[in-house]
């Protein structure tokens, strides 16, 4: 391109005498440049479209078209696999790099058909349906990269899911031939059926250097904790069966054993248990009269009676999963799918995904030796817990077992969490089923603390223009011993606050903050000037609270620093006639909100209100000039799961909730609007987080027959 | 010429513009690519979605990996059927020994069938173990697992001090090998637990102990993952000899600051080894030190001949080092770097934890303390020594909410498991205990949330929703009913006895599921027809041990979450009962009662004082009338040591104080007092009822001394003061009594 321009630049030499030909020259130059641009554009974009369409057409390929690779006899064999491998010794973390998304990049080798020198394939089955599904799922995921140089993890397309179909030596050689093998560094192999007769190793026997192994059936001696990943043994036959989730609860059978191959010693034990406990146990075996094939997979028999499998699993509370020759059993997957609680008896077995899943919540693990005690052990589990476990078992299956996709993604996520531990998924994210995620509350201020009294609190007075009343409020608050600072949020843009000399003289720092807009949410803004954790939000007309009442409120807040602690209380009620929520400000025996016209709360909630308020609530409140206090009550109750605390008896408040629409306090429309707020917020939160309580906090000796002067807070409740 | 120049200029300009455009195009494309890769989003509308990158075969492989043979567990031969499971287990026990020990191969479970009891070998005459080891042994001896009978023991602990196995150390005990072999119950170390803090020595600091531990379990600090036998050994924290025996000092956090960032982002102050094992990371720290919010200070001064290895940075580092105070840094930093020292663990780890300074661990291969049960990702940033340079960006990327949560978790973990030697030892023992009774062990939630594994006894129930602590984490709430447990000590004589009134009042409560009378009187209990006729289920339990502690026995008959504990002479109205129960539902982990008492520090006598005077604050509520969770019956009976329980029994006093101690120790919160109609107890005392133990002049003195005994066992004063009382919302408000739900409380 530059050549063309250079040519153009010779223009002046070619037309030296044309003194007035500037314009022509410019036009020529312009067109040359333009042409150049078009050409570059073509160059930039043209080949790409060709490439992608080529890829597209290539994607409809046949497995048989995969290139054939012949493995020379003398091809090197990797080391057997180092038992001491850990992420920090055998994994090259530099390949993963630091990236803001904290996501590893996974590369999949293109499919090749490996054969030995005489042309015999290295595996009897080649690519299996499951491994193909797995690779396909990974390549569709966010983890995938097709750029080998940027990959952190490499997945060979050599299928080693089932060791029985493999030629071990040749598979090992094939692995070593992979272009980026590099002693197996950062390579991940998936295997579900390890070992072979007679001793059945619990990990894949294929020598694999430092490669990570996602294996089904690890024992504690072969599993390299924090390096390997224990995965389930996928159950392809049951995955095809649609078993709808059943409500947790008691089932027809208490214990069910459905495995067809159980060591005879164990079968004898099970039969003894059956004799002792009768109908509660169902012991199934394979059906002798059925031929092999799918039919035999889908049926189980007991004394000539035929049962559908896996459907029958749904009829039992507990289902036995005994080890066979291997530790990992596909039955586990079936049992979870049926929402039956697995009773796992496989000593030294590393349960699938045990690095992140809390199996105690979904299963019962019993040492093989204790098989005779199984019934007693299971009977000691409370019903409620069995139901929880049934739900949990089903959820584990849905989230982590149900497909090769789920298994692959879980494995990669576990490895991802190790590489970026500071961004790892939490225990709750891994283990809480959706229903628990919805209903459980993990308060951000969970540590039981009673903050020291000394830092005191900051009073934030919201005002517009009621100067006289404001000054009275300031004078009153300034008498409170624990007051540390006074902030006046001046919400009137048309009028300046009074001169400094006119303000009441107070002992603590007083600062006026002028706002840019008259918004209610300004009162909850986390101003830098608030240096204490305790905030007292107060309206400019709350002149009736005594200094004892305010100090007591602060003391109560110290005992409940994660709650709203306020004076006037309000209630939400369900209006059966209208079928919606209603706001109540009458004298009720219950409280679910406190007005923020006078309330103590943790400064943390200012951040939440300002930056984390769900939906459009914040704007809605500012637009309607109402309900900021209801919004705050929703927010706090939702995140802490706790009710506010109302302190001290009810007073004649001059309608503290209607500062914005002065004088309309008794108006029905005001109540209607507040009710609307509750309904609006409940729909945004998609739940009703408010908690109703019947108590309020008073000083210990309030109204007790005791000398007033000996009481810490004598002046409570005066009108 | 001028024109020529101008043409030339313009042409050159155009040329460079084009070049810039070209480069821009390249970069732009690079950016695009980056963006798409990073966010994994399919390209904007208009562009067809990216085709799947693993080919979609025209002939997808039909066969499944699970061949017919595998469904049959390896065919009709059933090869594995030849070895019986029992034989297989025996074979495994012979293969997996010593360094490959696991519970199932190296531990004799049969020894534990009579419970989890621990025997400590008697110490040799004239031999004084190190201070730390003495504390460990004392902790075991004071625990509920201790036994003096080796025959009933499940676990054995050596009296020989094995804490310091550094040959260069003064504490090193010689000749251990022979002495251990001579122990009559050694059995190759089976069921033995060996504690160790330091192993190996300069220069390579291997984990060599200098003797063969055989099949014994190791509770060891600074364990390397390589040598750690998972679910067999226990990794413990490194603690100093000044670590307190009991109680322990509190975490430094007393309020949650927001925004949670402190003055410094990341700090470290410590030695730099210059050469040898563990020196690389510390030698490289200066790369990320910025002198502003990342303060990483090292000194080369240690040992005698540090100047021999001195490098170019030493003088500058040493000078910087003295400018900052370690404690000041600890208190004012959000994160604390905890790099490995010569060994993997360091004192710094616990120091950071206590200071609520979130540890950033740089110690590759370190099996973190109690990693079997503690989820460290909730309290620390686990870094990689190889990625030291990423540490600043990683710490900066941690959001405020996460910092807030991590910081609180450091405090919870510190207080629950680390603040004293006793806690460290008990945690170690409970981890092993959990392995022995697998189906009755703590779940991860119990270990990693308040109040922690030591206070959550799994024997109580395997159902977490039956504990008072996990309602909100599991999205549950306590049951809507309570069981009234009335302690009866006087024989029934007349219908006028207060117990009759009490039973009637309680039975009228709609929340009352059942009433149990604990008959703790010498005379046999009267038949049912002598008792008031009520419809509420009513039963009498005759205490086997008619003792004070018996009132908190976890009777099977109590099936509700809430217990209303009552004295026979308590005076309560139905309204009061209802209201207190409603309050308890909001605070199911606390004790909610009526009459309250207080403690204070008597500086004149240098001990804790007890007062029953009316005060503006209280720290106990009497269990003669109080609601609490039934789990506390279990905890009281099985967690507290027999020494305290028998003290209560002998005095026939203080059981309520002990219950308040226990609950406040668990919750770290004061009890809750609710309003009551009459001044209970006080009125009783005035009547001078002979039966009332409250009239006894010794009674008060006993309670004083109880307080002090309890405090010394707990190792700290768990009681906390509250200044508030919970009243019904409209209590004594100037509104018609008809509007009020709890009217009786106000009537006199």
Short mmCIF file of N, CA, C and O in Angstrom, two decimals, chain A residues 422-478:
data_model
loop_
_atom_site.label_atom_id
_atom_site.label_comp_id
_atom_site.label_asym_id
_atom_site.label_seq_id
_atom_site.Cartn_x
_atom_site.Cartn_y
_atom_site.Cartn_z
N UNK A 422 -8.81 -16.86 44.86
CA UNK A 422 -9.42 -15.67 45.44
C UNK A 422 -10.74 -15.33 44.73
O UNK A 422 -11.46 -14.45 45.16
N UNK A 423 -11.01 -16.00 43.63
CA UNK A 423 -12.28 -15.75 42.94
C UNK A 423 -13.10 -17.03 42.89
O UNK A 423 -14.00 -17.17 42.07
N UNK A 424 -12.77 -17.96 43.77
CA UNK A 424 -13.41 -19.27 43.71
C UNK A 424 -14.87 -19.21 44.12
O UNK A 424 -15.29 -18.33 44.85
N UNK A 425 -15.63 -20.18 43.62
CA UNK A 425 -17.02 -20.32 44.05
C UNK A 425 -17.04 -20.71 45.53
O UNK A 425 -16.17 -21.44 45.99
N UNK A 426 -18.02 -20.24 46.24
CA UNK A 426 -18.05 -20.51 47.67
C UNK A 426 -18.76 -21.84 47.96
O UNK A 426 -19.42 -22.40 47.10
N UNK A 427 -18.59 -22.28 49.19
CA UNK A 427 -19.29 -23.48 49.66
C UNK A 427 -20.78 -23.37 49.38
O UNK A 427 -21.40 -24.31 48.89
N UNK A 428 -21.36 -22.21 49.68
CA UNK A 428 -22.80 -22.04 49.51
C UNK A 428 -23.17 -22.14 48.04
O UNK A 428 -24.18 -22.75 47.69
N UNK A 429 -22.37 -21.53 47.19
CA UNK A 429 -22.70 -21.58 45.75
C UNK A 429 -22.66 -23.01 45.24
O UNK A 429 -23.48 -23.41 44.42
N UNK A 430 -21.71 -23.79 45.73
CA UNK A 430 -21.62 -25.17 45.27
C UNK A 430 -22.74 -26.03 45.85
O UNK A 430 -23.26 -26.90 45.18
N UNK A 431 -23.07 -25.81 47.11
CA UNK A 431 -23.88 -26.79 47.82
C UNK A 431 -25.34 -26.43 48.07
O UNK A 431 -26.13 -27.31 48.38
N UNK A 432 -25.68 -25.16 47.99
CA UNK A 432 -27.06 -24.83 48.32
C UNK A 432 -27.96 -25.01 47.11
O UNK A 432 -27.75 -24.36 46.09
N UNK A 433 -28.96 -25.85 47.20
CA UNK A 433 -29.91 -25.97 46.09
C UNK A 433 -30.69 -24.67 45.96
O UNK A 433 -30.75 -23.88 46.91
N UNK A 434 -31.27 -24.44 44.78
CA UNK A 434 -31.92 -23.15 44.53
C UNK A 434 -32.89 -22.74 45.63
O UNK A 434 -32.93 -21.58 46.03
N UNK A 435 -33.63 -23.70 46.16
CA UNK A 435 -34.64 -23.34 47.16
C UNK A 435 -33.97 -22.78 48.42
O UNK A 435 -34.44 -21.81 49.03
N UNK A 436 -32.82 -23.34 48.78
CA UNK A 436 -32.10 -22.81 49.93
C UNK A 436 -31.46 -21.47 49.59
O UNK A 436 -31.47 -20.53 50.38
N UNK A 437 -30.94 -21.38 48.37
CA UNK A 437 -30.34 -20.11 47.96
C UNK A 437 -31.36 -18.99 48.07
O UNK A 437 -31.03 -17.86 48.40
N UNK A 438 -32.60 -19.32 47.79
CA UNK A 438 -33.64 -18.29 47.85
C UNK A 438 -34.00 -17.89 49.26
O UNK A 438 -34.18 -16.74 49.57
N UNK A 439 -34.13 -18.91 50.11
CA UNK A 439 -34.67 -18.62 51.43
C UNK A 439 -33.59 -18.32 52.47
O UNK A 439 -33.88 -17.72 53.50
N UNK A 440 -32.36 -18.76 52.22
CA UNK A 440 -31.36 -18.58 53.26
C UNK A 440 -30.85 -17.14 53.26
O UNK A 440 -30.92 -16.43 52.27
N UNK A 441 -30.36 -16.75 54.41
CA UNK A 441 -29.84 -15.40 54.56
C UNK A 441 -28.44 -15.51 55.13
O UNK A 441 -28.22 -16.18 56.14
N UNK A 442 -27.48 -14.90 54.47
CA UNK A 442 -26.15 -14.82 55.03
C UNK A 442 -25.84 -13.35 55.23
O UNK A 442 -25.42 -12.66 54.31
N UNK A 443 -26.09 -12.90 56.42
CA UNK A 443 -25.96 -11.48 56.67
C UNK A 443 -24.52 -11.01 56.48
O UNK A 443 -23.59 -11.67 56.91
N UNK A 444 -24.34 -9.87 55.82
CA UNK A 444 -22.98 -9.36 55.63
C UNK A 444 -22.34 -8.90 56.94
O UNK A 444 -21.13 -8.78 57.02
N UNK A 445 -23.16 -8.64 57.95
CA UNK A 445 -22.61 -8.27 59.26
C UNK A 445 -22.93 -9.41 60.22
O UNK A 445 -23.82 -9.31 61.05
N UNK A 446 -22.23 -10.54 60.04
CA UNK A 446 -22.66 -11.74 60.76
C UNK A 446 -21.97 -11.94 62.10
O UNK A 446 -22.43 -12.69 62.93
N UNK A 447 -20.84 -11.27 62.28
CA UNK A 447 -20.08 -11.51 63.51
C UNK A 447 -20.79 -10.85 64.68
O UNK A 447 -21.14 -9.68 64.61
N UNK A 448 -21.01 -11.61 65.77
CA UNK A 448 -21.66 -10.97 66.92
C UNK A 448 -20.70 -9.99 67.59
O UNK A 448 -19.72 -10.39 68.20
N UNK A 449 -20.98 -8.74 67.43
CA UNK A 449 -20.11 -7.71 68.01
C UNK A 449 -20.98 -6.71 68.76
O UNK A 449 -22.08 -6.39 68.32
N UNK A 450 -20.48 -6.23 69.87
CA UNK A 450 -21.11 -5.10 70.53
C UNK A 450 -20.09 -3.97 70.43
O UNK A 450 -19.10 -3.97 71.15
N UNK A 451 -20.28 -3.06 69.49
CA UNK A 451 -19.26 -2.04 69.26
C UNK A 451 -19.05 -1.19 70.52
O UNK A 451 -19.98 -1.02 71.31
N UNK A 452 -17.85 -0.69 70.71
CA UNK A 452 -17.59 0.18 71.85
C UNK A 452 -18.44 1.44 71.78
O UNK A 452 -18.85 1.87 70.69
N UNK A 453 -18.70 2.01 72.95
CA UNK A 453 -19.55 3.20 72.99
C UNK A 453 -18.81 4.43 72.45
O UNK A 453 -19.41 5.30 71.83
N UNK A 454 -17.50 4.44 72.65
CA UNK A 454 -16.75 5.68 72.49
C UNK A 454 -16.81 6.39 71.13
O UNK A 454 -16.88 7.61 71.10
N UNK A 455 -16.80 5.69 69.99
CA UNK A 455 -16.82 6.49 68.75
C UNK A 455 -18.10 7.31 68.62
O UNK A 455 -18.11 8.31 67.89
N UNK A 456 -19.16 6.91 69.31
CA UNK A 456 -20.41 7.66 69.24
C UNK A 456 -21.08 7.52 67.88
O UNK A 456 -20.77 6.62 67.11
N UNK A 457 -22.01 8.43 67.62
CA UNK A 457 -22.75 8.34 66.36
C UNK A 457 -22.78 9.70 65.66
O UNK A 457 -22.52 10.73 66.27
N UNK A 458 -23.07 9.65 64.38
CA UNK A 458 -23.20 10.86 63.59
C UNK A 458 -24.68 11.07 63.29
O UNK A 458 -25.33 10.16 62.78
N UNK A 459 -25.17 12.25 63.62
CA UNK A 459 -26.56 12.54 63.31
C UNK A 459 -26.63 13.20 61.93
O UNK A 459 -25.89 14.15 61.66
N UNK A 460 -27.47 12.65 61.08
CA UNK A 460 -27.64 13.23 59.74
C UNK A 460 -29.06 13.79 59.67
O UNK A 460 -30.04 13.05 59.67
N UNK A 461 -29.14 15.12 59.67
CA UNK A 461 -30.45 15.76 59.69
C UNK A 461 -30.80 16.18 58.27
O UNK A 461 -30.06 16.92 57.63
N UNK A 462 -31.91 15.67 57.79
CA UNK A 462 -32.36 16.06 56.46
C UNK A 462 -33.27 17.27 56.60
O UNK A 462 -34.22 17.26 57.38
N UNK A 463 -32.97 18.32 55.85
CA UNK A 463 -33.80 19.52 55.99
C UNK A 463 -34.03 20.16 54.63
O UNK A 463 -33.27 19.95 53.68
N UNK A 464 -35.10 20.94 54.59
CA UNK A 464 -35.39 21.66 53.35
C UNK A 464 -35.35 23.16 53.63
O UNK A 464 -34.45 23.86 53.23
N UNK A 465 -36.30 23.61 54.41
CA UNK A 465 -36.23 25.03 54.75
C UNK A 465 -36.85 25.37 56.11
O UNK A 465 -37.04 26.53 56.42
N UNK A 466 -37.14 24.35 56.89
CA UNK A 466 -37.76 24.66 58.18
C UNK A 466 -36.68 24.99 59.21
O UNK A 466 -36.35 24.19 60.06
N UNK A 467 -36.16 26.18 59.12
CA UNK A 467 -34.99 26.54 59.91
C UNK A 467 -35.26 26.49 61.40
O UNK A 467 -34.47 25.94 62.16
N UNK A 468 -36.38 27.06 61.78
CA UNK A 468 -36.66 27.15 63.21
C UNK A 468 -36.71 25.76 63.85
O UNK A 468 -36.06 25.49 64.86
N UNK A 469 -37.45 24.90 63.19
CA UNK A 469 -37.58 23.54 63.67
C UNK A 469 -36.22 22.83 63.63
O UNK A 469 -35.84 22.12 64.56
N UNK A 470 -35.51 23.03 62.56
CA UNK A 470 -34.18 22.43 62.41
C UNK A 470 -33.28 22.81 63.58
O UNK A 470 -32.61 21.96 64.17
N UNK A 471 -33.27 24.09 63.91
CA UNK A 471 -32.41 24.55 64.99
C UNK A 471 -32.80 23.93 66.32
O UNK A 471 -31.95 23.62 67.15
N UNK A 472 -34.09 23.73 66.51
CA UNK A 472 -34.53 23.09 67.75
C UNK A 472 -34.04 21.64 67.80
O UNK A 472 -33.57 21.16 68.83
N UNK A 473 -34.15 20.97 66.65
CA UNK A 473 -33.69 19.58 66.59
C UNK A 473 -32.20 19.52 66.92
O UNK A 473 -31.75 18.71 67.74
N UNK A 474 -31.45 20.43 66.30
CA UNK A 474 -29.99 20.44 66.53
C UNK A 474 -29.69 20.67 68.00
O UNK A 474 -28.86 19.97 68.59
N UNK A 475 -30.39 21.59 68.59
CA UNK A 475 -30.15 21.89 70.01
C UNK A 475 -30.45 20.67 70.87
O UNK A 475 -29.70 20.34 71.79
N UNK A 476 -31.55 19.99 70.53
CA UNK A 476 -31.91 18.81 71.32
C UNK A 476 -30.87 17.69 71.16
O UNK A 476 -30.43 17.10 72.14
N UNK A 477 -30.52 17.42 69.92
CA UNK A 477 -29.59 16.30 69.68
C UNK A 477 -28.24 16.58 70.33
O UNK A 477 -27.57 15.68 70.81
N UNK A 478 -27.86 17.83 70.33
CA UNK A 478 -26.52 18.15 70.82
C UNK A 478 -26.36 17.81 72.30
O UNK A 478 -25.26 17.75 72.80
#
